Tab-separated table of C-alpha atoms in Angstrom:
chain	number	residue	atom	x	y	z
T	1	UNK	CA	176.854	-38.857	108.979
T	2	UNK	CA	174.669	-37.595	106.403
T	3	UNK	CA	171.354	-36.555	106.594
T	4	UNK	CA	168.441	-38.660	106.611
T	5	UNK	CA	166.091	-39.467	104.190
T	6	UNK	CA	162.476	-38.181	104.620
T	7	UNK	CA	161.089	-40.633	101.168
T	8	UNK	CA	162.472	-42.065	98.667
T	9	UNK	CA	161.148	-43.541	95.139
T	10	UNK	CA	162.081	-45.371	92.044
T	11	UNK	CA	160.303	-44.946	89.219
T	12	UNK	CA	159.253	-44.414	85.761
T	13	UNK	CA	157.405	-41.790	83.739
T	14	UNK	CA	156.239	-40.063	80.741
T	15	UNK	CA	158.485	-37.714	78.998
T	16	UNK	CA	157.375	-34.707	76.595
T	17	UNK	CA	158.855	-34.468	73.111
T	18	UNK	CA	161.029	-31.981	74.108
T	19	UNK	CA	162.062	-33.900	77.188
T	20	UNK	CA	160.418	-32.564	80.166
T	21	UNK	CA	158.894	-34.902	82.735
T	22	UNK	CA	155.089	-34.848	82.603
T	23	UNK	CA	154.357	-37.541	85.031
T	24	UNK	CA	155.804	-40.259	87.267
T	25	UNK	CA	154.841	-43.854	88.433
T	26	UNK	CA	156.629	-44.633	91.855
T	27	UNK	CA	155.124	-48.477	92.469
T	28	UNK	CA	156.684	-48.717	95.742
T	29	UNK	CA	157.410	-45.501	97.642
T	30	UNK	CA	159.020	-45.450	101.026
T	31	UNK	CA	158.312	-42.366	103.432
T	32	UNK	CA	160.955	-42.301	106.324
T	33	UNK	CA	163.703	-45.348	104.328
T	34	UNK	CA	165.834	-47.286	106.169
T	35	UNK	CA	169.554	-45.737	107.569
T	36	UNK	CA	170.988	-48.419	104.690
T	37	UNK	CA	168.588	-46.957	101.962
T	38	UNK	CA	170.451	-43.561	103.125
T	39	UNK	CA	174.043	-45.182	102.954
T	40	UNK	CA	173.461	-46.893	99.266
T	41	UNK	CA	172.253	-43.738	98.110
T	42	UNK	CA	175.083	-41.686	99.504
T	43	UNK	CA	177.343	-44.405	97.754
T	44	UNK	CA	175.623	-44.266	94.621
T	45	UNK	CA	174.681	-41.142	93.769
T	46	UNK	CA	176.432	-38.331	96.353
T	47	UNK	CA	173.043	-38.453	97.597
T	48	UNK	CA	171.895	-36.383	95.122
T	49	UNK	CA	167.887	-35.349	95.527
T	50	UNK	CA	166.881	-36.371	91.785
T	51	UNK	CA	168.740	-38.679	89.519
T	52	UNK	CA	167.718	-39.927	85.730
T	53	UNK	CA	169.754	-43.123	85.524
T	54	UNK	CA	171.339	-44.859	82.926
T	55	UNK	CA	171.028	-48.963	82.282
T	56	UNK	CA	174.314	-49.641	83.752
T	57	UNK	CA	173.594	-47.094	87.048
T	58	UNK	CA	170.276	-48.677	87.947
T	59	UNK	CA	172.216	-52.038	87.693
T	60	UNK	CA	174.817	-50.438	90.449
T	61	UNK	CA	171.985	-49.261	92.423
T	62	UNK	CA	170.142	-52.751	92.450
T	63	UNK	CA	173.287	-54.758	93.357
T	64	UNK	CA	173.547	-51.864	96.089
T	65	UNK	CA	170.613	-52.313	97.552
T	66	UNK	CA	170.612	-56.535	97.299
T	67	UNK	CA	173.824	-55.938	99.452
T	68	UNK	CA	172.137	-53.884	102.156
T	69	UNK	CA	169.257	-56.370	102.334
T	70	UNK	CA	166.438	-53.881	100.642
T	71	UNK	CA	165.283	-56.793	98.636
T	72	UNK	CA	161.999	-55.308	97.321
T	73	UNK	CA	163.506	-51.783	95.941
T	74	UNK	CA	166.175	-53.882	94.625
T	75	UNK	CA	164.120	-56.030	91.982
T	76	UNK	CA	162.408	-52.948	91.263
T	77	UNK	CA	165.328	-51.009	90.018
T	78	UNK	CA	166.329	-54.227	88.064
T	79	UNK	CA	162.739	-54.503	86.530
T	80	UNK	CA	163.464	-50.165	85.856
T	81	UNK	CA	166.533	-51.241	84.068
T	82	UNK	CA	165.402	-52.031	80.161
T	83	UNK	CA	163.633	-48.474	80.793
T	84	UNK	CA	166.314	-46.526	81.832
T	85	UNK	CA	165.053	-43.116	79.511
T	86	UNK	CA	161.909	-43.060	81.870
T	87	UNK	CA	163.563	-44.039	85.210
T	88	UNK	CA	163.962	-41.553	87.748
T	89	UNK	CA	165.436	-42.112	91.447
T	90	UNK	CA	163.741	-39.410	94.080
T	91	UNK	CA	165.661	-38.623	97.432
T	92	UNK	CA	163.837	-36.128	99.837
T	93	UNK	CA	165.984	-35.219	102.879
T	94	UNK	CA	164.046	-32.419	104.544
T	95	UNK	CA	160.787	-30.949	104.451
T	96	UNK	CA	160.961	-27.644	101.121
T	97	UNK	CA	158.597	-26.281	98.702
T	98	UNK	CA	158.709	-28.419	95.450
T	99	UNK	CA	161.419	-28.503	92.758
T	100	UNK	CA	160.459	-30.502	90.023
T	101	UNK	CA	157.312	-32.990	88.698
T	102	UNK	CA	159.169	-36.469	89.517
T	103	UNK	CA	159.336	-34.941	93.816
T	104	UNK	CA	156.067	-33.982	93.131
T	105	UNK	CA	154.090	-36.785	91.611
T	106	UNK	CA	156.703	-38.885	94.878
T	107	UNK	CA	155.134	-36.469	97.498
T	108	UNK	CA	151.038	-37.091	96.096
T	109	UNK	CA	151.569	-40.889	96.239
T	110	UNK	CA	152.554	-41.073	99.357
T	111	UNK	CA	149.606	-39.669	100.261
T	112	UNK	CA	147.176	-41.915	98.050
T	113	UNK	CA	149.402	-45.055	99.434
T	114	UNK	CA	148.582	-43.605	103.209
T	115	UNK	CA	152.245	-43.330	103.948
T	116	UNK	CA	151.515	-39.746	105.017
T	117	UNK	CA	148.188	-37.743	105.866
T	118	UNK	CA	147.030	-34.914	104.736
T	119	UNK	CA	148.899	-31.493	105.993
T	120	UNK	CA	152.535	-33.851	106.879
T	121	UNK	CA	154.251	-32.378	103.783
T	122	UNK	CA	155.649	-29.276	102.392
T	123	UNK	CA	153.594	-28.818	99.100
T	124	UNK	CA	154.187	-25.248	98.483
T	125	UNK	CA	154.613	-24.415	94.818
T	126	UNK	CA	152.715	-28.208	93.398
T	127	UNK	CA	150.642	-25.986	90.942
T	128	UNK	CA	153.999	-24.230	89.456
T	129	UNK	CA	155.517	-27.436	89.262
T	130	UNK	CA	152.879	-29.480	87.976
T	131	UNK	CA	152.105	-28.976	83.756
T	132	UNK	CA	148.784	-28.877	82.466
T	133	UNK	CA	148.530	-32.875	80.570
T	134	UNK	CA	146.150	-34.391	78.192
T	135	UNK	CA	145.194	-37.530	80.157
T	136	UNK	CA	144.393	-39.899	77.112
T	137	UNK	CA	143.815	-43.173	76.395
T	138	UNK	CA	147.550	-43.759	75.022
T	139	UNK	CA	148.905	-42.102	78.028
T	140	UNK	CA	149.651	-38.531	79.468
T	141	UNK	CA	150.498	-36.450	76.768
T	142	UNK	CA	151.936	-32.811	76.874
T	143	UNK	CA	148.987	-29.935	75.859
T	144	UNK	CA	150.798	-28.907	72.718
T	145	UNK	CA	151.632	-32.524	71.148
T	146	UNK	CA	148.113	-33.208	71.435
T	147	UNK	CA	146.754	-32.222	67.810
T	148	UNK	CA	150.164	-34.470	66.238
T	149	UNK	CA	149.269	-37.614	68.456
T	150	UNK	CA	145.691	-37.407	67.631
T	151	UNK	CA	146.443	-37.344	64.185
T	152	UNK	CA	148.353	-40.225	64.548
T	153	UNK	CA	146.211	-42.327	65.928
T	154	UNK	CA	143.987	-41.723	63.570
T	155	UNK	CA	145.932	-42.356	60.750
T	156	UNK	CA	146.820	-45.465	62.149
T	157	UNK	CA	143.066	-46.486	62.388
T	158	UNK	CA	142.762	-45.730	66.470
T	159	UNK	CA	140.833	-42.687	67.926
T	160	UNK	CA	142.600	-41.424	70.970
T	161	UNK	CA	140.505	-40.166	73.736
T	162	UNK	CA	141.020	-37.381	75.689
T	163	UNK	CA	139.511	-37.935	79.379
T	164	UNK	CA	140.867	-34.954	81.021
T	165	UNK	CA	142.822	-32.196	80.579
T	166	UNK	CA	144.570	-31.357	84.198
T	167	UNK	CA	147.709	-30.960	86.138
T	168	UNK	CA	146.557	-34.018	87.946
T	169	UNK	CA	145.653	-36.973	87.142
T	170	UNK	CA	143.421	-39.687	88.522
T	171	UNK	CA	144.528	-41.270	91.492
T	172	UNK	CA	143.339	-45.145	90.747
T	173	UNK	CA	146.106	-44.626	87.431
T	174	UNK	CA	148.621	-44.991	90.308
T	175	UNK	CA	147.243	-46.297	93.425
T	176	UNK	CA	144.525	-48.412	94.608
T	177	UNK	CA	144.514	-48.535	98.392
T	178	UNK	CA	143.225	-51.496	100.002
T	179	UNK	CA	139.099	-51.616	101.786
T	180	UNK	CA	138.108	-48.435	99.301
T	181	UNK	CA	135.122	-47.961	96.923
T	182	UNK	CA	135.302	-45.614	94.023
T	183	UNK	CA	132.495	-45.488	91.433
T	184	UNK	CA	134.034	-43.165	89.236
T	185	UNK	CA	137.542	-42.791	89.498
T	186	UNK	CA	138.040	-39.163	87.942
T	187	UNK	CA	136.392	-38.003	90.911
T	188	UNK	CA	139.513	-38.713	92.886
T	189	UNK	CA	143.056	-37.048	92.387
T	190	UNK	CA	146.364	-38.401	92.530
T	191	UNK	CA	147.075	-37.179	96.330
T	192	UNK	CA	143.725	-37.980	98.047
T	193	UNK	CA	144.183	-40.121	101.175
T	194	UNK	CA	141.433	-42.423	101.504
T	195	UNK	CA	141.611	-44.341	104.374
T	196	UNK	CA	140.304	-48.296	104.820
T	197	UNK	CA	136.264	-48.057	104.540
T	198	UNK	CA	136.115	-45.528	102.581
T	199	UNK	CA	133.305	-45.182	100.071
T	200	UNK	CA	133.628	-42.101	97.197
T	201	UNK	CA	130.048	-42.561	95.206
T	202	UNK	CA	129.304	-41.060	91.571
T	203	UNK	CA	129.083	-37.597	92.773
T	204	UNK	CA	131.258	-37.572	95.570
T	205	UNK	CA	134.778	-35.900	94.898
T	206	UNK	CA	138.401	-35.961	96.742
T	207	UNK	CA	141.230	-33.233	95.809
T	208	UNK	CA	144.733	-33.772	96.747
T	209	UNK	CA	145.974	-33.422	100.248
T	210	UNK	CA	142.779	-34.374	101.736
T	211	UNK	CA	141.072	-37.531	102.393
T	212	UNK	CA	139.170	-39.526	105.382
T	213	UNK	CA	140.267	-41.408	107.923
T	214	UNK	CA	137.550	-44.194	106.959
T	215	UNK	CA	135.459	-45.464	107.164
T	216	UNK	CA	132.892	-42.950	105.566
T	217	UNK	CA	130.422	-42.674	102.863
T	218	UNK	CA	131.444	-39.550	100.708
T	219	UNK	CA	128.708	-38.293	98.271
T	220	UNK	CA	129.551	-34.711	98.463
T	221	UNK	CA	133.239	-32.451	97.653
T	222	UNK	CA	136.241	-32.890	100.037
T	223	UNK	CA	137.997	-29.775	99.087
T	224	UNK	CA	141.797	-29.643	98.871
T	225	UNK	CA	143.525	-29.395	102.178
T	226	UNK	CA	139.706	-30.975	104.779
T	227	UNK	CA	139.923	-34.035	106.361
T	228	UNK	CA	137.117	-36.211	107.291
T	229	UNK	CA	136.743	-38.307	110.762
T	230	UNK	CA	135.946	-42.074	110.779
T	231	UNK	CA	132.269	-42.552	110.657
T	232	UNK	CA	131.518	-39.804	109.004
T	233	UNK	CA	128.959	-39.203	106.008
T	234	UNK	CA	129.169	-36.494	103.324
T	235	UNK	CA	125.726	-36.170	101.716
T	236	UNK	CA	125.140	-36.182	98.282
T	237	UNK	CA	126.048	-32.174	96.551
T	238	UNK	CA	127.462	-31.496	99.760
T	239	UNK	CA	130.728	-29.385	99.796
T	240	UNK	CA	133.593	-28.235	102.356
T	241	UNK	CA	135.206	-25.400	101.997
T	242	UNK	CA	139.062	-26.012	101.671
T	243	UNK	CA	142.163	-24.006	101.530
T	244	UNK	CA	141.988	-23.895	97.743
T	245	UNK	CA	137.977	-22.498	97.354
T	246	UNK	CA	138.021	-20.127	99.833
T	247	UNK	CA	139.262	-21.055	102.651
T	248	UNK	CA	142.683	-19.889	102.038
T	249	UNK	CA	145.330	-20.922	105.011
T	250	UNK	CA	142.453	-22.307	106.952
T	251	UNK	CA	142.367	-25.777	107.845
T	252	UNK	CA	138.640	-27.318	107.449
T	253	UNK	CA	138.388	-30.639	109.685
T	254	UNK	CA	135.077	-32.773	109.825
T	255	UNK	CA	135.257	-34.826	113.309
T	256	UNK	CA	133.992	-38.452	113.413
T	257	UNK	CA	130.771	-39.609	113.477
T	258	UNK	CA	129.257	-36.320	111.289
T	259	UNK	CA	126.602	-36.024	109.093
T	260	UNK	CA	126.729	-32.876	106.303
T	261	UNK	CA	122.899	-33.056	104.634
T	262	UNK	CA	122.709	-33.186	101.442
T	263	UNK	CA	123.246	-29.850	99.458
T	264	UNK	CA	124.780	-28.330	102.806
T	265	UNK	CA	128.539	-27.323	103.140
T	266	UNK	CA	130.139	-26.201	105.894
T	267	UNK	CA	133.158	-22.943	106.011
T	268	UNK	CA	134.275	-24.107	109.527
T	269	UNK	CA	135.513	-27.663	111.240
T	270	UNK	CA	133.232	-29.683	113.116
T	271	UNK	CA	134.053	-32.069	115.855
T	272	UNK	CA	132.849	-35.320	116.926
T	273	UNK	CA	129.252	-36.145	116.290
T	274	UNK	CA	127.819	-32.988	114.372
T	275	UNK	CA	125.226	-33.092	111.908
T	276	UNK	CA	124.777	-29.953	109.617
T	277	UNK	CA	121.141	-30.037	108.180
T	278	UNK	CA	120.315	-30.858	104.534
T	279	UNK	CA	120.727	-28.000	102.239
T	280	UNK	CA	122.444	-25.190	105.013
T	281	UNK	CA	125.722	-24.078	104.537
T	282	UNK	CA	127.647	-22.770	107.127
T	283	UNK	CA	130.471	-20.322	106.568
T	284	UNK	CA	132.948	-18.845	109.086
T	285	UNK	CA	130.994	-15.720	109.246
T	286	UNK	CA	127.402	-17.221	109.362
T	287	UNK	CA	125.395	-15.156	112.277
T	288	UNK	CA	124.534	-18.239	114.321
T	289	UNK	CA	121.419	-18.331	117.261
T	290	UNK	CA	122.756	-20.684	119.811
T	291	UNK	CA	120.250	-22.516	122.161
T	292	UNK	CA	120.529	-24.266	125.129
T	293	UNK	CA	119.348	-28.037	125.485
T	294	UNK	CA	115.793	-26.310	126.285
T	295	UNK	CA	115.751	-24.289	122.717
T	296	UNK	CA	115.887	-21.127	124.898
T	297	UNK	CA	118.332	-18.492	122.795
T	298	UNK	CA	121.413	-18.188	124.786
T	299	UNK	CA	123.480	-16.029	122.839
T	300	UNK	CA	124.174	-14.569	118.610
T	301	UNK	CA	127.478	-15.325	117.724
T	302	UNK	CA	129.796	-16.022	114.674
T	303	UNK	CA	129.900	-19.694	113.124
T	304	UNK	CA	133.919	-19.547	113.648
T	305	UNK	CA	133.311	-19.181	117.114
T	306	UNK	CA	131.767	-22.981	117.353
T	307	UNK	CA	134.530	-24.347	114.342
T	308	UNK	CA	135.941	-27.581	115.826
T	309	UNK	CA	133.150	-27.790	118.837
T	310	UNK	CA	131.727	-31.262	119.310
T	311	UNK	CA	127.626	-32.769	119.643
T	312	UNK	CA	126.526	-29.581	117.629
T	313	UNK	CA	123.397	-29.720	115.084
T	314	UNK	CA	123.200	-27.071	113.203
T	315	UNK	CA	119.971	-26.031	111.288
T	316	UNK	CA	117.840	-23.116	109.968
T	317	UNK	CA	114.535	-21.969	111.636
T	318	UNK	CA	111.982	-22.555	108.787
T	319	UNK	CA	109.697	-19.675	110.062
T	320	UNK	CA	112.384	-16.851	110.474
T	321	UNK	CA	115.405	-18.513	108.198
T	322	UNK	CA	117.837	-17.756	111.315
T	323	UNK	CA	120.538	-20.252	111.801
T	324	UNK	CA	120.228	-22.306	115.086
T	325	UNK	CA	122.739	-24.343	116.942
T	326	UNK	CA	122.039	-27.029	119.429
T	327	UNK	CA	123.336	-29.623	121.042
T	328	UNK	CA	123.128	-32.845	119.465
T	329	UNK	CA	123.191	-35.847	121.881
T	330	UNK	CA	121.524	-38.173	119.881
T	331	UNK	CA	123.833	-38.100	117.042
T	332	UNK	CA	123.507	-40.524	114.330
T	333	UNK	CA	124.400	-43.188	113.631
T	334	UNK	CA	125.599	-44.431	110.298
T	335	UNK	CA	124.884	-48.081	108.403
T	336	UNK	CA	127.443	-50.103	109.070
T	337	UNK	CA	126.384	-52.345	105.948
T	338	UNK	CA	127.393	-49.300	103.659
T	339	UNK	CA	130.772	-49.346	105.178
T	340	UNK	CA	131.433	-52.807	104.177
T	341	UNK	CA	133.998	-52.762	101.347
T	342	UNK	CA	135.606	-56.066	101.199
């Protein structure tokens, strides 16, 4: 019996002159297929992890997978097949660092679709991967075809625009998820989970492999690798410090029903109904004055010693600048009219 599949895609993509993938659409990725998307597979292709069809394969493949009753991947591979120079069939059987850009772009949008959180998936080696593109308005377009294209379009009376210049690209190019708002979609990468209730204002920002479990109003930076509890509230130039600023291996969490002030950041998780005042930023290392429900100093101690504690409030003494921590009963509690997204 072979081995099972972990996801599976079909899609289509963007090729560089020189024919190297620069990006992939997969329109309806599966994480965890069925045992008879395993079998037609196995049939079709020896299983093989990455495939670049031809016309007459992707037709084998759809009558393939009409037979074993997967109707939906089946029209798609017949709707692939007058593309068959941009199609690309993506088999993951076990959890490895990264290969190539169509497992890659496979592995971010089954985050984005919320068929997989945050921290479920071996992402090792995504930035060797993953080439730098010119995100333009005709398209992604590799970094050194760039001057030639523009020229192009020129002569041909268009100006092509350049919105970005990134190995990733926006996430609402490929997925939309259901019960979101996103006012500017460049703040949020291809790889974000957002979950249902989500809210990601003008300055708010979401890297890959992180996300919230909704819903939440985001106005500050969720840093590569944090994710944020239900009810929770990211005020506006707020930041968390993730595995790729700082961070390194560290996993930052924010619990549910938090509050991060505005222009505050935090360097350690919080749990359940923390607030971290407006404009204080906590790191691991912070020396933190811990008080007792009677603001009597218990004990000094180091901010990593509180990471992932629950009903904290932390704040800074305006008269001696010291960091306090307190307990935080009366946490608070967020609009639900801002959370409203249908």
């Amino acid at each position: 019996m072979s081995q099972p599949l972990l996801a599976f895609g079909l899609g289509t993509g963007t090729r560089s002159a020189a024919g190297a993938w620069l990006e992939v659409l997969f329109p309806q990725p599966l994480r965890n297929p069925s045992p008879a998307i395993t079998a037609v597979l196995d049939a079709w292709n020896d299983g093989a992890g990455l495939t670049e069809p031809t016309e007459a394969s992707l037709l084998a493949l759809a009558e393939a997978l009409e037979r074993a009753g997967e109707t939906a991947q089946a029209t798609l591979a017949r709707s692939l097949q007058g593309y068959a120079e941009r199609a690309v069939v993506v088999a993951i059987r076990e959890e490895q660092p990264l290969h190539n850009v169509p497992e890659a772009y496979l592995k971010l949008q089954l985050l984005s679709h919320r068929l997989c959180r945050p921290h479920e998936q071996n992402l090792d080696g995504l930035f060797a991967v993953l080439p730098n593109v010119a995100w333009t308005s005709e398209g992604a377009i590799a970094v050194p075809e760039l001057p030639t294209r523009a020229l192009a379009a020129r002569m041909a009376g268009r100006t092509l625009c350049v919105h970005a210049v990134d190995k990733f690209p926006r996430m609402v190019d490929y997925v939309v998820p259901a019960g979101v708002r996103i006012a500017d979609g460049s703040r949020v990468r291809l790889g974000a989970y957002l979950g249902e209730g989500t809210t990601v204002m003008h300055e708010g920002f979401v890297n890959f492999n992180a996300g919230t479990e909704g819903p939440g109003m985001i106005e500050g930076r969720i840093s590569a690798g944090v994710f944020v509890g239900a009810g929770s509230d990211l005020g506006g130039g707020c930041s968390t410090m993730g595995t790729l600023s700082g961070g390194n291996k560290a996993r930052i969490a924010v619990g549910r029903n938090c509050l991060i002030g505005a222009n505050a950041g935090i360097g350690i998780s919080l749990g359940d109904r923390c607030t971290v005042e407006a404009g204080l930023y906590v790191t691991a290392g912070s020396r933190v004055s811990l008080l007792d429900e009677s603001g009597t100093l218990v004990r000094v101690l180091r901010a990593r010693e509180l990471s992932g504690d629950s009903d904290l409030l932390f704040r800074r003494n305006s008269q001696t600048g010291a960091i306090e921590c307190l307990s935080n009963r009366s946490a608070i509690a967020l609009n639900a009219a801002l959370h409203v997204n249908s």
